[in-house]
Tab-separated table of C-alpha atoms in Angstrom:
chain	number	residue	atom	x	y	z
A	199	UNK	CA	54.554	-0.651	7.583
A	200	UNK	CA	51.851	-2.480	5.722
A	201	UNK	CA	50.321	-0.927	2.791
A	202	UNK	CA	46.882	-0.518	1.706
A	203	UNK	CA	45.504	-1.429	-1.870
A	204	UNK	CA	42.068	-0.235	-3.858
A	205	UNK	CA	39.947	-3.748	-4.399
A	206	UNK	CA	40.417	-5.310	-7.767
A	207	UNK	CA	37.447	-7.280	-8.423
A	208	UNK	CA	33.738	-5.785	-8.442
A	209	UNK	CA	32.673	-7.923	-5.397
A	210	UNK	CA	35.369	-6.702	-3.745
A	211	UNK	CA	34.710	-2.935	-4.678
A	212	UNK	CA	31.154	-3.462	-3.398
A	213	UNK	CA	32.176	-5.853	-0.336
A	214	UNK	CA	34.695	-2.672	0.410
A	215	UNK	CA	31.204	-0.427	0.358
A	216	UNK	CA	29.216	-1.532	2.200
A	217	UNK	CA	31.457	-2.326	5.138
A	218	UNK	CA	31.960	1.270	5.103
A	219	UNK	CA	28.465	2.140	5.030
A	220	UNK	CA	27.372	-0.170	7.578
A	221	UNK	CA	30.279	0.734	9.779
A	222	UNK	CA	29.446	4.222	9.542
A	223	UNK	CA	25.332	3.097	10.320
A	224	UNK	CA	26.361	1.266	13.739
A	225	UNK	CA	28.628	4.467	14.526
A	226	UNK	CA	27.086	7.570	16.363
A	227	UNK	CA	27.762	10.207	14.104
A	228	UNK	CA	29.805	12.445	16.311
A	229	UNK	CA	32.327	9.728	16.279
A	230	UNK	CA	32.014	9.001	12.384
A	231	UNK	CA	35.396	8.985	10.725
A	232	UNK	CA	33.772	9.941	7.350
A	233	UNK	CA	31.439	12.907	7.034
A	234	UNK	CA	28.130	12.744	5.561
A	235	UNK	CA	28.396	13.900	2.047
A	236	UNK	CA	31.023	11.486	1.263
A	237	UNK	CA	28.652	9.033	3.215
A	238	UNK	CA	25.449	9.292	1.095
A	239	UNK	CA	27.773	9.946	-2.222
A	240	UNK	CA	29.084	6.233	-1.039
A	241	UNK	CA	25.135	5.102	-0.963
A	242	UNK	CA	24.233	6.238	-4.125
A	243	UNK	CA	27.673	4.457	-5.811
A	244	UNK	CA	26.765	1.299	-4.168
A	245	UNK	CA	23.263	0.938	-5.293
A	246	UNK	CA	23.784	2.269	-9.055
A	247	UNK	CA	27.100	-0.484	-9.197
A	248	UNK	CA	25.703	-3.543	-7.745
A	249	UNK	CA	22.693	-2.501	-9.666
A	250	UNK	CA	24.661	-2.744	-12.699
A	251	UNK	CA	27.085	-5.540	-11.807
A	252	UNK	CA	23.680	-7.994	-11.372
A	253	UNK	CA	22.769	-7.104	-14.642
A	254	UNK	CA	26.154	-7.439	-16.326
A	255	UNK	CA	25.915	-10.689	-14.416
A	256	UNK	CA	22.396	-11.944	-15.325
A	257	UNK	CA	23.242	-10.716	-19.044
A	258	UNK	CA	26.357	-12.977	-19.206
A	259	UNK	CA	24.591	-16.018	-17.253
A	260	UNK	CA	21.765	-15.871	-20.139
A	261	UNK	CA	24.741	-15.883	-23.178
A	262	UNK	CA	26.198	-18.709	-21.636
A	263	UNK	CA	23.171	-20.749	-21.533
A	264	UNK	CA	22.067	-19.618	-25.061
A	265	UNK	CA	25.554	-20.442	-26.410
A	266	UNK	CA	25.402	-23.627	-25.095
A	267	UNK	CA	22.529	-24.915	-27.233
A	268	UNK	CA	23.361	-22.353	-29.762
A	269	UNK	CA	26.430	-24.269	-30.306
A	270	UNK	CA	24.757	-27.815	-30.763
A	271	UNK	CA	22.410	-25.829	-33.681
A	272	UNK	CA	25.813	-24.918	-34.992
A	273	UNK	CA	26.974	-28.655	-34.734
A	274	UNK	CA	23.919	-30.005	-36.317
A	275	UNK	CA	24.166	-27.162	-38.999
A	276	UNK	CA	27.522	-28.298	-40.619
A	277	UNK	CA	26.766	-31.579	-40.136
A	278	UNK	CA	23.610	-31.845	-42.615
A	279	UNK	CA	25.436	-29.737	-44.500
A	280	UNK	CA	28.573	-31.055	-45.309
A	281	UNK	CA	26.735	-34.836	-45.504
A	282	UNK	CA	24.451	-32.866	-48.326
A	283	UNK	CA	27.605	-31.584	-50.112
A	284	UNK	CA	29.328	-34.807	-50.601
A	285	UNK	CA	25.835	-36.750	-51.527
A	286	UNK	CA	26.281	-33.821	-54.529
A	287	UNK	CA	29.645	-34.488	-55.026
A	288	UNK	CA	29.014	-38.183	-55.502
A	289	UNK	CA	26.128	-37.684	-57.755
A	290	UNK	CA	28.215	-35.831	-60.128
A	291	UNK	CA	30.783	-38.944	-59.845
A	292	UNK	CA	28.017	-40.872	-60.875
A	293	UNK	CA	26.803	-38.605	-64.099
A	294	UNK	CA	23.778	-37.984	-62.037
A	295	UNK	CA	24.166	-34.089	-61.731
A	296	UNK	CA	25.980	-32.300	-64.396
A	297	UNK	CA	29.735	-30.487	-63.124
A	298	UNK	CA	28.492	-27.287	-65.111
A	299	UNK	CA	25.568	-27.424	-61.892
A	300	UNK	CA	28.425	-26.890	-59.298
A	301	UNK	CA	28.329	-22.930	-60.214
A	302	UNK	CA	24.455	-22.754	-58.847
A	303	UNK	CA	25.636	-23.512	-55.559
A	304	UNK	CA	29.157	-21.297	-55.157
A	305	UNK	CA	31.382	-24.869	-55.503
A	306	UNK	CA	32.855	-24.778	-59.133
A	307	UNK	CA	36.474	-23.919	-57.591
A	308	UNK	CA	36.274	-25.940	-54.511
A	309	UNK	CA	38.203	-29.195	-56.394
A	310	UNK	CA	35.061	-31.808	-54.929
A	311	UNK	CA	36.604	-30.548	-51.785
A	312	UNK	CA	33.627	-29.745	-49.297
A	313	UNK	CA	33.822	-25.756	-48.158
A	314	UNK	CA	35.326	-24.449	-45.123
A	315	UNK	CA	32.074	-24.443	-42.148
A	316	UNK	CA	34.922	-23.871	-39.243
A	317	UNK	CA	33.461	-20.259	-38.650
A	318	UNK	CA	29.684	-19.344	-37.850
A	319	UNK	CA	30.375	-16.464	-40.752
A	320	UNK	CA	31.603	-19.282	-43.299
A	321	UNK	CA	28.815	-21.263	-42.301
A	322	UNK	CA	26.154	-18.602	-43.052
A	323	UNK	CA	27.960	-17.819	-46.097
A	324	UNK	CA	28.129	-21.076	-47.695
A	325	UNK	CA	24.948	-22.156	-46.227
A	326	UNK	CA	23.214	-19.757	-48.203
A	327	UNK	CA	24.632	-20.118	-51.217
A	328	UNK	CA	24.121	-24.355	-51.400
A	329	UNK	CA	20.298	-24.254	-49.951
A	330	UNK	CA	20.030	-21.544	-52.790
A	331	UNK	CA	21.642	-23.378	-55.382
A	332	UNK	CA	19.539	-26.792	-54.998
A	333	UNK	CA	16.461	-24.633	-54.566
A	334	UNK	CA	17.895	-22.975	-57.970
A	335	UNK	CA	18.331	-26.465	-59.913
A	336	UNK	CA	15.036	-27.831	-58.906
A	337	UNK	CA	13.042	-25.312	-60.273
A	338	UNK	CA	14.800	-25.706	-63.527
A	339	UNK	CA	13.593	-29.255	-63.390
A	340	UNK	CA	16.453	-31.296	-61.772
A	341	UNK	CA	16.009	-34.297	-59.427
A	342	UNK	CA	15.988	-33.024	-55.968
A	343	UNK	CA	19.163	-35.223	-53.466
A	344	UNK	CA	17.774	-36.899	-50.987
A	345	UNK	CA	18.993	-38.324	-47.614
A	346	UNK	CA	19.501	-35.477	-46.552
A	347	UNK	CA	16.627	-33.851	-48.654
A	348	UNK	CA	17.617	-29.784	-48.647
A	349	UNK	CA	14.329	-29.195	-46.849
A	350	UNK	CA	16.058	-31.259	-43.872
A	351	UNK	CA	19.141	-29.202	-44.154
A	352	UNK	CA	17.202	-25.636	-44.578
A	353	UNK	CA	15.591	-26.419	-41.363
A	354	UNK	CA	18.787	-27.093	-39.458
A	355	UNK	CA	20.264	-24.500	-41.164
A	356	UNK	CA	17.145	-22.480	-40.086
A	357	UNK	CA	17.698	-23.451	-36.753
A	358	UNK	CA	21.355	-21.975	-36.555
A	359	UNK	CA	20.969	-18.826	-37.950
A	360	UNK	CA	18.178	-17.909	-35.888
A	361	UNK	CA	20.302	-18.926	-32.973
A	362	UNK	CA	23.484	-16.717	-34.551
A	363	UNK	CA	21.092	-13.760	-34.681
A	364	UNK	CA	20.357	-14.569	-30.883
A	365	UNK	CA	23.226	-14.816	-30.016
A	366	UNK	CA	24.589	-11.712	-31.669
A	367	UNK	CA	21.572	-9.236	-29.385
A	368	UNK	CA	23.107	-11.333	-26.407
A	369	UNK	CA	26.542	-10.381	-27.006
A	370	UNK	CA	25.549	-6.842	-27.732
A	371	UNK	CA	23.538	-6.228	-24.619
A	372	UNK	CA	26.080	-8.231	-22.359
A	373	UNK	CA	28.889	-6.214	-23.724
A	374	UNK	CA	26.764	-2.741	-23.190
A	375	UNK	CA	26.126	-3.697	-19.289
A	376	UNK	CA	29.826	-4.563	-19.501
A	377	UNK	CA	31.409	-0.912	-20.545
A	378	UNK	CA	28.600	0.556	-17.916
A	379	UNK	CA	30.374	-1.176	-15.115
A	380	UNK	CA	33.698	-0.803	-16.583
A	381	UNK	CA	32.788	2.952	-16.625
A	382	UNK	CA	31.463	2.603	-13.037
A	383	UNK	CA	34.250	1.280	-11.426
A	384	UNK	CA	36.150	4.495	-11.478
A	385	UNK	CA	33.608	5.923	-9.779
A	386	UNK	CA	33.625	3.161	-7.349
A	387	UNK	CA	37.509	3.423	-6.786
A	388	UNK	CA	37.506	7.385	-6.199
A	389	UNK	CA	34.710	6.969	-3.541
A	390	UNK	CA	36.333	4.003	-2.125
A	391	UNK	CA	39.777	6.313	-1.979
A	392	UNK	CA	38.026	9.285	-0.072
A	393	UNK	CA	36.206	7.294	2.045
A	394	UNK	CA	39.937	5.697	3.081
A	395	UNK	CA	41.594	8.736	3.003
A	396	UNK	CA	39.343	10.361	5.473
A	397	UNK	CA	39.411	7.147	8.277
A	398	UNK	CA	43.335	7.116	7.492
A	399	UNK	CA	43.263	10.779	8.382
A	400	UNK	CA	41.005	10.480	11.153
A	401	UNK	CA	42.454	7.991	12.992
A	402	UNK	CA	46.149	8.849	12.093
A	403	UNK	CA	47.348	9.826	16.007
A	404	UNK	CA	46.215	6.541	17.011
A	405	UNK	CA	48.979	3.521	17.625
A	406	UNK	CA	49.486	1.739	15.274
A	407	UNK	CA	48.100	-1.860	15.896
A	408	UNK	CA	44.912	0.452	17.294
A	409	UNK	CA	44.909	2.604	14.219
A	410	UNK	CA	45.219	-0.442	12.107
A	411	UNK	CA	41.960	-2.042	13.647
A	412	UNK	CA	40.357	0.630	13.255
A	413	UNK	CA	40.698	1.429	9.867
A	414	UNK	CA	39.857	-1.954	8.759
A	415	UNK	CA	36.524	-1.821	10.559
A	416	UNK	CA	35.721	0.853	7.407
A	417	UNK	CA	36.938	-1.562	4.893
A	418	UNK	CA	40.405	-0.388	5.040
A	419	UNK	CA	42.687	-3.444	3.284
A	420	UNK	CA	46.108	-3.962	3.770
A	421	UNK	CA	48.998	-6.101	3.227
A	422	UNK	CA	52.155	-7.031	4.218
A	423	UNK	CA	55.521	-7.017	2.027
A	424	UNK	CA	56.766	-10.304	1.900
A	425	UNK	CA	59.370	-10.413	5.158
A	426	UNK	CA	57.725	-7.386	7.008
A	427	UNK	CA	55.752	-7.975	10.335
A	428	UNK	CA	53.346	-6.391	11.994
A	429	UNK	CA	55.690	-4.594	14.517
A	430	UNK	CA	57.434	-2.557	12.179
């Protein structure tokens, strides 16, 4: 005897509505094998989930566009400034910038070793702290690096923390529409269920091949154990 089985994806949950609902449209309603509460209950599911599953949808879409050039920002970000960090280095090789200078940008323990940028957090963190530092040594007169200049790297810098900080209200509002849906779908299940349970009941007399048929025309899904056939 095959067995039936809830849908496990959300286009499957609302594939598994509306066939219901449109089976029970194209059926006069003497002969409906669901009865009308359960019927406009099943409406007002449908509309509120998909509803919610486009948004969920369109919400994720956007995030994975942003990330994508939200990611190159990123790229460019480390790159201008770890090339900044080791022109400093090498000026204080060269007796160009004094080693006591180091502690204005957060890099007096780092051994001349340039700082961890692997994470977007480190990145924001050090980022900071070495655009503030040669901002900090200017002004008390120093001789600004150039190539890159720290202007250059503030705006690239600039660049990827405004795109964090976008990134960051994406992520929030995609992951809001996300526990909506995963809060709808047990709503979506328990109609689904009823509306099953009543066809199943309905149309439980019937043979079986018969009965079979017509259960699936409501959205009814079954399947097979692996060696069982249809006869049994």
């Amino acid at each position: 005897m095959p067995y039936r089985r809830l849908p496990n994806t959300d286009n499957a949950r609302i594939r598994a509505l509306k066939t219901a609902i449109e089976k029970c449209s194209n059926t006069d309603f003497r002969e409906l094998a669901v009865d009308m509460k359960t019927l406009q209950e099943a409406k007002n599911v449908l509309s509120r989930f998909e509803r919610l599953y486009n948004q969920y949808q369109q919400s994720f879409d956007t995030q994975v566009k942003a990330n994508i050039l939200f990611q190159q920002k990123a790229k460019n970000a480390r790159m201008y400034l770890s090339h900044f960090v080791q022109v400093l280095y090498m000026c204080i090789i060269r007796s160009e910038i004094k080693t006591d200078h180091l502690k204005l940008y957060g890099l007096e323990n780092q051994h001349m070793i340039v700082p961890d940028f692997s994470t977007n957090e480190l990145l924001l963190e050090w980022g900071e702290k070495i655009i503030t530092g040669e901002e900090s040594r200017i002004r008390k007169g120093g001789v600004p690096i150039f190539n890159p200049t720290i202007a250059k790297v503030k705006v690239m810098f600039s660049l990827f923390k405004e795109g964090y900080q976008t990134q960051k209200i994406h992520q929030k509002a995609t992951m809001r529409l996300q526990n909506q849906v995963t809060e709808a779908r047990e709503i979506v299940d328990n109609i689904i269920f009823d509306i099953w349970e009543q066809v199943e009941r309905t149309n439980k007399d019937l043979p079986l091949l018969e009965r079979l048929e017509k259960n699936r025309e409501y959205g009814v899904v079954y399947y097979y154990r692996k060696g069982e056939t249809i006869e049994e």
